[in-house]
Coordinates of C-alpha atoms (C1' of nucleotides) in Angstrom, one line a residue:
Chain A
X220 CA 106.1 60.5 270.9
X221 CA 104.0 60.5 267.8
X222 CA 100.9 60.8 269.6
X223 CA 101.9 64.0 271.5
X224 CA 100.6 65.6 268.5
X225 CA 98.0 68.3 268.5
X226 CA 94.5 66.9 268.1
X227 CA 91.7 67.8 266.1
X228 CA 88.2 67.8 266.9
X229 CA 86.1 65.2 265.3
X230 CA 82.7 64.8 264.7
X231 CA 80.1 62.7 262.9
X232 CA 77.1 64.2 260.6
X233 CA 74.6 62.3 259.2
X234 CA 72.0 62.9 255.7
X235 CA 68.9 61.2 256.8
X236 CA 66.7 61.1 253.1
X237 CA 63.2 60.1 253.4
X238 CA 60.3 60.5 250.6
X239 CA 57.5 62.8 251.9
X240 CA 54.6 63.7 249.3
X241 CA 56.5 62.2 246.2
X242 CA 59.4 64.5 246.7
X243 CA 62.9 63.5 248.8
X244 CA 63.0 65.3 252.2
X245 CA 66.2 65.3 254.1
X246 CA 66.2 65.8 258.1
X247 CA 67.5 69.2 259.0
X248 CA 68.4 70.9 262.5
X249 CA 68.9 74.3 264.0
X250 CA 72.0 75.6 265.7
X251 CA 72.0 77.1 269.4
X252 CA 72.0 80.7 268.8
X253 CA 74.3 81.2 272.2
X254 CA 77.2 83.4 272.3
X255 CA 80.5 81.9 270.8
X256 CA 78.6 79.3 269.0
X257 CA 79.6 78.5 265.3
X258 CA 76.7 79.4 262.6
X259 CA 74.1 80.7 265.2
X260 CA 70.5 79.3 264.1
X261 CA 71.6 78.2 260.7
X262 CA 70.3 75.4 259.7
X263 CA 72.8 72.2 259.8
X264 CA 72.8 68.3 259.1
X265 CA 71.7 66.5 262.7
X266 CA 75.6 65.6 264.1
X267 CA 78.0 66.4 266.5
X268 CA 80.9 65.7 268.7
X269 CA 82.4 62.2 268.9
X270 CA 81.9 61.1 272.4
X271 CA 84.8 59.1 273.3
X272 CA 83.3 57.7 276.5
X273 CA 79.9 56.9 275.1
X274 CA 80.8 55.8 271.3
X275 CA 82.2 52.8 270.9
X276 CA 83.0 53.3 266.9
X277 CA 81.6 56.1 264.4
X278 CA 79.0 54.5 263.1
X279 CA 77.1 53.9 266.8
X280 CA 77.5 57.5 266.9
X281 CA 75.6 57.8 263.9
X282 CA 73.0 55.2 264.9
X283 CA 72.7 57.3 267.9
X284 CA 71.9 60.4 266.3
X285 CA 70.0 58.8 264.0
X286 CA 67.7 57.4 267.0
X287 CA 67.5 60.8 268.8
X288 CA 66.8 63.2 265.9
X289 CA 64.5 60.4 264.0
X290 CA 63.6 57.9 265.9
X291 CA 64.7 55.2 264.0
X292 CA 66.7 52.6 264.9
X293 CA 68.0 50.6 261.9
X294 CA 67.6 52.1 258.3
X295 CA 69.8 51.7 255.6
X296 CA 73.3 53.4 257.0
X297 CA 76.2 54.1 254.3
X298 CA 79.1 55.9 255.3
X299 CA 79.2 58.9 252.8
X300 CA 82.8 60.1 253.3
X301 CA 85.1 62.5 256.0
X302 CA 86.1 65.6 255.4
X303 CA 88.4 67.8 257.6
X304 CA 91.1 70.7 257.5
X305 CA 92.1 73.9 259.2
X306 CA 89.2 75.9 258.3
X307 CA 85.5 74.0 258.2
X308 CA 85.0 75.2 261.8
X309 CA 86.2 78.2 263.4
X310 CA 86.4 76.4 266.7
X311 CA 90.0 74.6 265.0
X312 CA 90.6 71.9 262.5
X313 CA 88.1 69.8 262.5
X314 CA 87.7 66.5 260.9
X315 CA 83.7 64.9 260.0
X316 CA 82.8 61.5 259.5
X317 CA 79.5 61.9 257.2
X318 CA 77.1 59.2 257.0
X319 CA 73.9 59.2 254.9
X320 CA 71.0 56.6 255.9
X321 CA 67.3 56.5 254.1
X322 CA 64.3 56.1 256.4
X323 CA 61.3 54.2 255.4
X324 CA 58.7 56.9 254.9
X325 CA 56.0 55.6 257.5
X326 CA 58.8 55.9 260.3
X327 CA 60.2 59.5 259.8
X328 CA 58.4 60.7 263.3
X329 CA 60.1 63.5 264.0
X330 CA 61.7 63.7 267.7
X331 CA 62.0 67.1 268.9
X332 CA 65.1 66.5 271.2
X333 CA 65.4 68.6 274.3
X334 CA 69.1 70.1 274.3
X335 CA 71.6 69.5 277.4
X336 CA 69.9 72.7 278.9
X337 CA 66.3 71.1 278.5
X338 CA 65.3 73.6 275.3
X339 CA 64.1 71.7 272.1
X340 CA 66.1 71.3 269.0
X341 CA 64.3 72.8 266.5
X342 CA 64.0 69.6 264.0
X343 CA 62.7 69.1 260.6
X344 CA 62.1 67.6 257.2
X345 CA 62.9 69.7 254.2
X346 CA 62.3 68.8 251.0
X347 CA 65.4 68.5 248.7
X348 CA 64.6 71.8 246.9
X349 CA 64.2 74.0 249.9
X350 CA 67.4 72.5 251.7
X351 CA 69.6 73.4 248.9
X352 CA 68.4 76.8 249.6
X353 CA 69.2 77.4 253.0
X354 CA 72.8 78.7 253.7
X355 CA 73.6 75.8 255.8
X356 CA 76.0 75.7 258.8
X357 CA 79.5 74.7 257.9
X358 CA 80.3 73.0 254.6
X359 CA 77.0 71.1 255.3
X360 CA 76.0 72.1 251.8
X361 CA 78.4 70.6 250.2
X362 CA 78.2 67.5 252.4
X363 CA 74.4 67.2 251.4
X364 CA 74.9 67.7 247.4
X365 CA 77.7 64.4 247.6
X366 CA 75.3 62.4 249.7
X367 CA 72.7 63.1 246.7
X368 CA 75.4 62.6 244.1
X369 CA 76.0 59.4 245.9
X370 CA 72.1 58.1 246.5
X371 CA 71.4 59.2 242.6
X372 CA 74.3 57.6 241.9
X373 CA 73.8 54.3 243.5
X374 CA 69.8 54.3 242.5
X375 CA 71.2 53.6 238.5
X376 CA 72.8 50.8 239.1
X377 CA 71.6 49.2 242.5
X378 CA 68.2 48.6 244.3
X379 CA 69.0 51.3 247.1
X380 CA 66.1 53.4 246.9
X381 CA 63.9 50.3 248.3
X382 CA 65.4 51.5 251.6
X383 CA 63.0 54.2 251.4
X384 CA 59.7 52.3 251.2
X385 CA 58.0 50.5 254.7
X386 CA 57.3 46.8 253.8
X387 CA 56.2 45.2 252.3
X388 CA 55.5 47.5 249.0
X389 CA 54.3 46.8 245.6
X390 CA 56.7 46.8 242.7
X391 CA 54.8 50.6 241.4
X392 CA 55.9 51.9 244.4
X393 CA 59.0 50.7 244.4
X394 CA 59.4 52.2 240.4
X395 CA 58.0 55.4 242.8
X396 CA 60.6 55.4 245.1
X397 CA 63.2 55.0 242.1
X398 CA 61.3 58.2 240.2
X399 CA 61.8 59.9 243.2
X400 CA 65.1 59.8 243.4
X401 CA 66.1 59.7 239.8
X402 CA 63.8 62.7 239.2
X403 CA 62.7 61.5 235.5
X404 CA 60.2 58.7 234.7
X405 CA 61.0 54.8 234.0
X406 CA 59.2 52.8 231.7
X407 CA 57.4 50.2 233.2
X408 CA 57.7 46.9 232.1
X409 CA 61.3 47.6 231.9
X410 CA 61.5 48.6 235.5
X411 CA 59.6 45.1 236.0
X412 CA 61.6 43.0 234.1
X413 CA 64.9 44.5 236.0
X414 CA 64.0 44.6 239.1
X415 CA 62.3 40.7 239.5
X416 CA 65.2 39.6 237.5
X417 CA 67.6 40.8 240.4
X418 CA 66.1 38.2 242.5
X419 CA 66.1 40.5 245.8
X420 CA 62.7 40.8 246.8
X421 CA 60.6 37.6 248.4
X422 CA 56.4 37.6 247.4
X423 CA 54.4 39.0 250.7
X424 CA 50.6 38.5 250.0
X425 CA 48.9 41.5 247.8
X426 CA 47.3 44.5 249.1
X427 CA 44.1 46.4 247.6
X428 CA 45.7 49.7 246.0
X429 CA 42.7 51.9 246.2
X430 CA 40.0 53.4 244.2
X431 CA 38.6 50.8 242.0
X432 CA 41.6 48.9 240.7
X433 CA 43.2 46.0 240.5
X434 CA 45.5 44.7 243.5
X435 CA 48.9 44.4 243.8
X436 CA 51.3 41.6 244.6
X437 CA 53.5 42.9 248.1
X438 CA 57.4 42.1 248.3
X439 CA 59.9 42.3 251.2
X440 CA 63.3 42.6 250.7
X441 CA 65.2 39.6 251.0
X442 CA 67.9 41.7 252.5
X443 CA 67.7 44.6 254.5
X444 CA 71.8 44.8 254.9
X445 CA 72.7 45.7 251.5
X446 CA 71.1 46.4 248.1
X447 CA 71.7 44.3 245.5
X448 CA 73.9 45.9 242.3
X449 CA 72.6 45.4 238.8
X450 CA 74.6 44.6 236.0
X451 CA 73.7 47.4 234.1
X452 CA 72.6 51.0 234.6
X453 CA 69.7 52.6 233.3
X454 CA 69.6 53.8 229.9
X455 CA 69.3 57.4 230.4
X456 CA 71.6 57.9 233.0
X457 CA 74.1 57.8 230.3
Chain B
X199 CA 80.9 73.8 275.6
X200 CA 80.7 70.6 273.4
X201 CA 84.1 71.4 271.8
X202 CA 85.8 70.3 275.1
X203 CA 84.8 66.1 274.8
X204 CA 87.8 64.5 275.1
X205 CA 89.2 64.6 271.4
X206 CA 90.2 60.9 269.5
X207 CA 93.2 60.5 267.8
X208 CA 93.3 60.9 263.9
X209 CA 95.5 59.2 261.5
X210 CA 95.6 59.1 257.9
X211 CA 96.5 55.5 256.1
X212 CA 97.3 55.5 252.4
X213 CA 97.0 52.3 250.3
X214 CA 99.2 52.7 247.2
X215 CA 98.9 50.3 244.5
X216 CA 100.8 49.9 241.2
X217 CA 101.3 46.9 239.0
X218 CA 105.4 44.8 238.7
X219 CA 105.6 42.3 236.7
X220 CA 102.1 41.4 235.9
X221 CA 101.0 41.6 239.5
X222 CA 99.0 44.1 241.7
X223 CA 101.4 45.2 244.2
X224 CA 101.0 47.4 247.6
X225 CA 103.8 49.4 249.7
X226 CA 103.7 48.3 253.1
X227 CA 106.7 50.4 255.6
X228 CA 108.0 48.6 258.7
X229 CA 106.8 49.4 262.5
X230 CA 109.6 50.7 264.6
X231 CA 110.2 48.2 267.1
X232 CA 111.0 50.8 270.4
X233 CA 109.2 50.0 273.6
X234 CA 105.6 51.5 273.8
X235 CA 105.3 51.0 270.0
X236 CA 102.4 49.7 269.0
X237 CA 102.4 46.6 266.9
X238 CA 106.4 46.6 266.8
X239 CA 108.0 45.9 263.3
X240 CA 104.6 44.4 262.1
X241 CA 104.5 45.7 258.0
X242 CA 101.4 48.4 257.8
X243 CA 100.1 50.5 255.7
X244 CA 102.0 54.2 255.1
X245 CA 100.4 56.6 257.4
X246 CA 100.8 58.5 260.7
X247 CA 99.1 61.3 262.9
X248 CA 97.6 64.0 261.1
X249 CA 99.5 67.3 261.5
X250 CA 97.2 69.7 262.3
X251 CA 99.9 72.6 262.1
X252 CA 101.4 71.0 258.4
X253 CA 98.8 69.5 256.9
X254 CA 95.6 72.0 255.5
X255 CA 93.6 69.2 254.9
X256 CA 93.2 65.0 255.1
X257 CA 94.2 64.8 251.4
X258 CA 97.2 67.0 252.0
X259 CA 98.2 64.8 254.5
X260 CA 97.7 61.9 252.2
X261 CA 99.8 63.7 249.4
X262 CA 102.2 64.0 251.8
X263 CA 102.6 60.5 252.7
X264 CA 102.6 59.6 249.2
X265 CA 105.6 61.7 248.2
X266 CA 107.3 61.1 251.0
X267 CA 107.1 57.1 250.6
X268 CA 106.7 56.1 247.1
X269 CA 107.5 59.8 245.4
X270 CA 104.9 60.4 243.3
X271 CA 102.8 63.8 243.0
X272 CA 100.0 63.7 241.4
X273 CA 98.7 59.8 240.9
X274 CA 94.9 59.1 241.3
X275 CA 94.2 59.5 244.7
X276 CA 90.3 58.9 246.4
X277 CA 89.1 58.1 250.0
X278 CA 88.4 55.2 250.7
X279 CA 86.8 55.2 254.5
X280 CA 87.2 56.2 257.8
X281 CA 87.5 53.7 260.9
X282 CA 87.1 54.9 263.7
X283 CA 86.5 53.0 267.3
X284 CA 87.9 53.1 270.9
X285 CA 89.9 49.4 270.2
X286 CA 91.8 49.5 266.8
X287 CA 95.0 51.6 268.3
X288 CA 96.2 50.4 271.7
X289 CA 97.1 54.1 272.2
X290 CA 93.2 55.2 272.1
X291 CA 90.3 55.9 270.9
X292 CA 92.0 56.4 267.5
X293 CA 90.3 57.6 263.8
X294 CA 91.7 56.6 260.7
X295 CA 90.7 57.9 257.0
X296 CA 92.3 55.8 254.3
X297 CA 92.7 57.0 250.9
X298 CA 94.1 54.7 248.0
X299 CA 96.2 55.9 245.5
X300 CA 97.1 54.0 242.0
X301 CA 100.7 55.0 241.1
X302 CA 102.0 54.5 237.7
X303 CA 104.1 51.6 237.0
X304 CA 107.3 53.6 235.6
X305 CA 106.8 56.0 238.4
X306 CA 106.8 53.4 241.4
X307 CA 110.4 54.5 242.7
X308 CA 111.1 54.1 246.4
X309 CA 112.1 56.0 248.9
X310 CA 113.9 54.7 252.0
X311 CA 112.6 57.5 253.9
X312 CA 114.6 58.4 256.9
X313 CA 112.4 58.5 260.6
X314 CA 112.6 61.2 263.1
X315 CA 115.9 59.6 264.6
X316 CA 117.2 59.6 261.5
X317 CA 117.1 55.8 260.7
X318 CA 115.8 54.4 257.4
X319 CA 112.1 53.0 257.4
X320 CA 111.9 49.6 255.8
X321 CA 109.6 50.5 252.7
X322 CA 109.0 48.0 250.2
X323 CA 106.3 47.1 247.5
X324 CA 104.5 43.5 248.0
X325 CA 102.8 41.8 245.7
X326 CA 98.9 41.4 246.5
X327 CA 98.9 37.8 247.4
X328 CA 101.8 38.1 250.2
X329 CA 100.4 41.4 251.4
X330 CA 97.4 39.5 252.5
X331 CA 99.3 36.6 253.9
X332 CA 101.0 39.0 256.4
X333 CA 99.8 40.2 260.1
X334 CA 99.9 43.6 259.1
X335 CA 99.5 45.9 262.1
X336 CA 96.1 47.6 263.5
X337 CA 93.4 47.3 261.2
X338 CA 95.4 47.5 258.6
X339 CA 94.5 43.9 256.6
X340 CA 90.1 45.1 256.9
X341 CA 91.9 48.4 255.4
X342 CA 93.8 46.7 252.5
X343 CA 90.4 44.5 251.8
X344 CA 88.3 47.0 251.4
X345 CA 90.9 48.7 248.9
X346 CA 91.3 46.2 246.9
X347 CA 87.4 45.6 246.7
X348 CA 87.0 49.0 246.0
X349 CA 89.8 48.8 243.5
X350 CA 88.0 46.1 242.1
X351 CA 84.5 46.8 242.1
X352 CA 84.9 49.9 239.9
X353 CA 87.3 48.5 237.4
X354 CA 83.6 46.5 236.7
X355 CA 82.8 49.7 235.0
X356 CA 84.9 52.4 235.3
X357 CA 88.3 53.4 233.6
X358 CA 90.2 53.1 237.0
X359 CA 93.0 50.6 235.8
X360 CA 94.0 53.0 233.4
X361 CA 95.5 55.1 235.8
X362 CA 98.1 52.6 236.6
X363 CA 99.8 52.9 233.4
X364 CA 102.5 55.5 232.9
X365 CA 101.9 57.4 229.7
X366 CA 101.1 57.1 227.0
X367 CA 99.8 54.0 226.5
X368 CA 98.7 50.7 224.1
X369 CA 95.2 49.6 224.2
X370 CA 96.1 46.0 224.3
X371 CA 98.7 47.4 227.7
X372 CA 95.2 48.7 229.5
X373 CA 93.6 45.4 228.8
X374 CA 96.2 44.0 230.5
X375 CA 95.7 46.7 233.6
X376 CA 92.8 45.7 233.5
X377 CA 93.4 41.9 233.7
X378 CA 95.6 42.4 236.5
X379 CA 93.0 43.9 239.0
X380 CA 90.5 41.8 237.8
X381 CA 92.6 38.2 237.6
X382 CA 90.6 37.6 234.5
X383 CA 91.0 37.7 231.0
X384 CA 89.1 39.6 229.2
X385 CA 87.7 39.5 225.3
X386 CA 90.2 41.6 223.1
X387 CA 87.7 42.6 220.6
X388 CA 84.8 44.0 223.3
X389 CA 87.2 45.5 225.2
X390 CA 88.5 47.8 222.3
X391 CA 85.4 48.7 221.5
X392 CA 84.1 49.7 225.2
X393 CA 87.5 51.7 225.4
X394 CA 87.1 53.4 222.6
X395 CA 83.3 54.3 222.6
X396 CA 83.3 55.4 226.2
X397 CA 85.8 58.5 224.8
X398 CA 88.0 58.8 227.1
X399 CA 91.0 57.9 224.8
X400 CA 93.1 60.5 223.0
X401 CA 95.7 58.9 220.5
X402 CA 99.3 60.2 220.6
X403 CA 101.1 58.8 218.0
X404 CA 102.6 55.1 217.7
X405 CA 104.3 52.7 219.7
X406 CA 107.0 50.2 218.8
X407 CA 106.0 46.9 220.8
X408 CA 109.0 45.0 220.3
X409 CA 110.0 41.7 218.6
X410 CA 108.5 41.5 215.3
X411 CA 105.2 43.0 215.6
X412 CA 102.8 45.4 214.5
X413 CA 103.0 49.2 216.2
X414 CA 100.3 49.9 218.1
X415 CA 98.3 52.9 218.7
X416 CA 99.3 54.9 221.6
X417 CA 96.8 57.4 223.6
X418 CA 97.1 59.6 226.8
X419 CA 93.5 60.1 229.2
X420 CA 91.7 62.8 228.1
X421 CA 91.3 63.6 232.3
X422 CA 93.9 62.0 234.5
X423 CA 91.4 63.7 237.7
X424 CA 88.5 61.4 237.6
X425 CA 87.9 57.6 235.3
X426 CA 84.9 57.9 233.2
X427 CA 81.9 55.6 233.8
X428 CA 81.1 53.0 231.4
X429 CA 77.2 52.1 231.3
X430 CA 77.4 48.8 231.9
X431 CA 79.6 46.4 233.7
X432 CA 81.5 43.5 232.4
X433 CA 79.3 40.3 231.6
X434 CA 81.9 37.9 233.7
X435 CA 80.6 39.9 237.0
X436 CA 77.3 39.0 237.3
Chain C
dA185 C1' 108.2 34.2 204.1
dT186 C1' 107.3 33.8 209.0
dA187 C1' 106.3 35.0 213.5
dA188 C1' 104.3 38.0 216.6
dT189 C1' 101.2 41.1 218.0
dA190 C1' 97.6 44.9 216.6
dG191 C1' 93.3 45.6 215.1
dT192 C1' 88.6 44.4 212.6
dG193 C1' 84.2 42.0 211.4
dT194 C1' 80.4 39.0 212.1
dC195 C1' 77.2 36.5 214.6
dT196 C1' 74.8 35.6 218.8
dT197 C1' 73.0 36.7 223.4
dT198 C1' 71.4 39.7 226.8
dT199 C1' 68.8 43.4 228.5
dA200 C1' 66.6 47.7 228.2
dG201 C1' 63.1 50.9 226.0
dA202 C1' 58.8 51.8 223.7
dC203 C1' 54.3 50.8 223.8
dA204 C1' 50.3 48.0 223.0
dA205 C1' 47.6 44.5 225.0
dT206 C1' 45.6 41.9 228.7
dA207 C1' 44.1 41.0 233.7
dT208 C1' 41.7 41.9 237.9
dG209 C1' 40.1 44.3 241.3
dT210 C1' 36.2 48.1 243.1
dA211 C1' 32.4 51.1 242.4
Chain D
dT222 C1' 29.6 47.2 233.1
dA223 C1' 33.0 50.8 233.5
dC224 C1' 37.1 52.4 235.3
dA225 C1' 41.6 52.4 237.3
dT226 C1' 45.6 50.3 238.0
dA227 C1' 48.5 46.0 237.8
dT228 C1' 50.8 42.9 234.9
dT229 C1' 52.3 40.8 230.5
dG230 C1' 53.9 40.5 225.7
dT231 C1' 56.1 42.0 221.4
dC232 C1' 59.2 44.3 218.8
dT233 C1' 63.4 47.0 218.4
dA234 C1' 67.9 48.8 219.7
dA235 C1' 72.3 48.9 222.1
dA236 C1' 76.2 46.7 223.7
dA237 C1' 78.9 42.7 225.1
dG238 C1' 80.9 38.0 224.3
dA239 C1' 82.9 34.5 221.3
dC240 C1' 85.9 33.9 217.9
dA241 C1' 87.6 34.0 213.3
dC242 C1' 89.8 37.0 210.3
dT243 C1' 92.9 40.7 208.4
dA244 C1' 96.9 44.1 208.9
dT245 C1' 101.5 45.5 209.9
dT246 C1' 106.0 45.3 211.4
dA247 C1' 110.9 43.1 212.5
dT248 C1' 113.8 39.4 211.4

DNA sequence: ATAATAGTGTCTTTTAGACAATATGTA
DNA sequence: TACATATTGTCTAAAAGACACTATTAT
């Protein structure tokens, strides 16, 4: 029968982006340095085996490895893509369900996870810069650089990079949170215009913004499912 | 060791479209109907168990399929998702990644494929509208949604339809790619111009069209990998 | 000449970018 | 009051939509 076939292993990696000190940060874990394991102590994307008796679907396997490496329990969760063949892991073809999620910068605590022998993970944020850096475990690189292509991507055209503010937040904040991403400066007003004009955030009182200055008026998202898409992209991207 | 969890099973789905007569249309192959089958004769996507000693890779497998069923080579081809969960296959906990594939009207020949056994699987091409009127087997209707939304969504602002059209081609045949996917008309004049200012056009020679009328300019795709992205999206989508 | 379809031009509308100006809070 | 930052306004530019107009070919 046609499911006599040989299986491959299957597993589910997730980018978790957050903004630390102005700059993107992604979430990054170390791999057991024991004998026969693939990529000893490289660095590597937080993941691991589907667990067909505790999973009941990919994506609650993601949400649970989002929850033990991050502690967070519902940020924005895209499926990024799945890659798989003969040769990604020596252990035997091996097919990975990526998922990239953004985490509101206030609630990336980071949980150092004891391991099934009781030894902590060695967890961390790395900014964006330092991760590309690293020789990473498997074809986690190239994992990482299309969950980027897909968040700078998505930040021309839709209000995704919201995910990565704690409410409510002020609408230069929010132009932050796009900066950050984008990695080049937006003009203001335009910003402004743009983003009330998309109609997805809801007035939430103001807030003092420091230092001598005006305050700001606070927004919440109207929807913390899905971001809304714009009808145009930004100018530059072009 | 982690790499002895009890491994899901993993399928690849392929949703091919091409355009007859005016009209998106999707193969769809018949379920055997033996005992123990699941979803017996239902119509469902093309697809089956990934091959871990054929296949190098989920897009191998994919091209596979695609030769094998319709008989093209080389049409567009991207993923679409992966599903994966403990209930969609009665067989187990079962993984799917779908890719979609726009085939070339000219090129849309079938292939009555014989099975294992030897008999010939029912393989035909169904127009949009009835595809989604049948109780296609597994998953497979969510499957077909989200290709067509995807389909969709980035013929907003992308060059996807062209790759429907066998070349070379008429400007006033990829508006009409392009009114197909979309099921709207669209404004002759601004659609020239977005065509030809997003560069993606080279112009091989001239066409007859038939009955009276002026040739036409024909072109070819500079790139028949990857659609180019336009920088805005059209106005009727808002 | 006529019909049929390809291709162009013009005007309006929408939205973004540049950047100056105004508003409002704290020290 | 002075300063810092939020917020608004004005002008220009780019691109799309509406739609009328011109061009070219077969009969």
């Amino acid at each position: 029968m046609s499911s006599n076939f040989e299986r491959p292993l299957a597993t589910v990696d997730v980018v978790m982006f957050t903004a630390i000190a102005r700059r993107l940060h992604v979430l990054l874990v170390q791999r057991p340095g024991g004998a026969g394991e693939p990529y000893p102590e490289r660095w590597a994307l937080p993941g691991g085996f589907v667990d067909v008796s505790q999973d009941a679907s990919l994506v609650a396997c993601a949400k649970r490895k989002l929850l033990a490496k991050a502690g967070v329990s519902s940020p924005y969760l895209e499926q990024l893509g799945t890659w798989g063949d003969g040769k990604r892991d020596p252990r035997g073809w091996c097919i990975t369900t990526a998922y990239y999620a953004l985490v509101p910068t206030s609630e990336a605590s980071l949980r150092g996870e004891p391991d099934g022998a009781g030894a902590l993970v060695p967890t961390r944020w790395v900014a964006l810069q330092e991760a590309l850096k690293e020789r990473l475990a498997f074809d986690h690189r190239e994992i990482l650089q299309a969950a980027i292509a897909r968040l700078r991507g998505k930040a021309e055209y839709t209000s995704l990079p919201a995910f990565l503010l704690p409410e409510p937040f002020t609408l230069p904040q929010l132009q932050q949170a796009y900066e950050i991403v984008l990695e080049r400066p937006l003009d203001k007003s335009a910003f402004r215009k743009r983003m009330l004009d998309a109609q997805f955030l809801k007035e939430d009182g103001e807030v003092p913004v420091g230092a001598g200055a005006r305050t700001a008026q606070a927004y919440r998202l109207r929807s913390r499912r899905e971001p809304v898409v714009f009808p145009r992209m930004f100018r530059s991207a072009e």
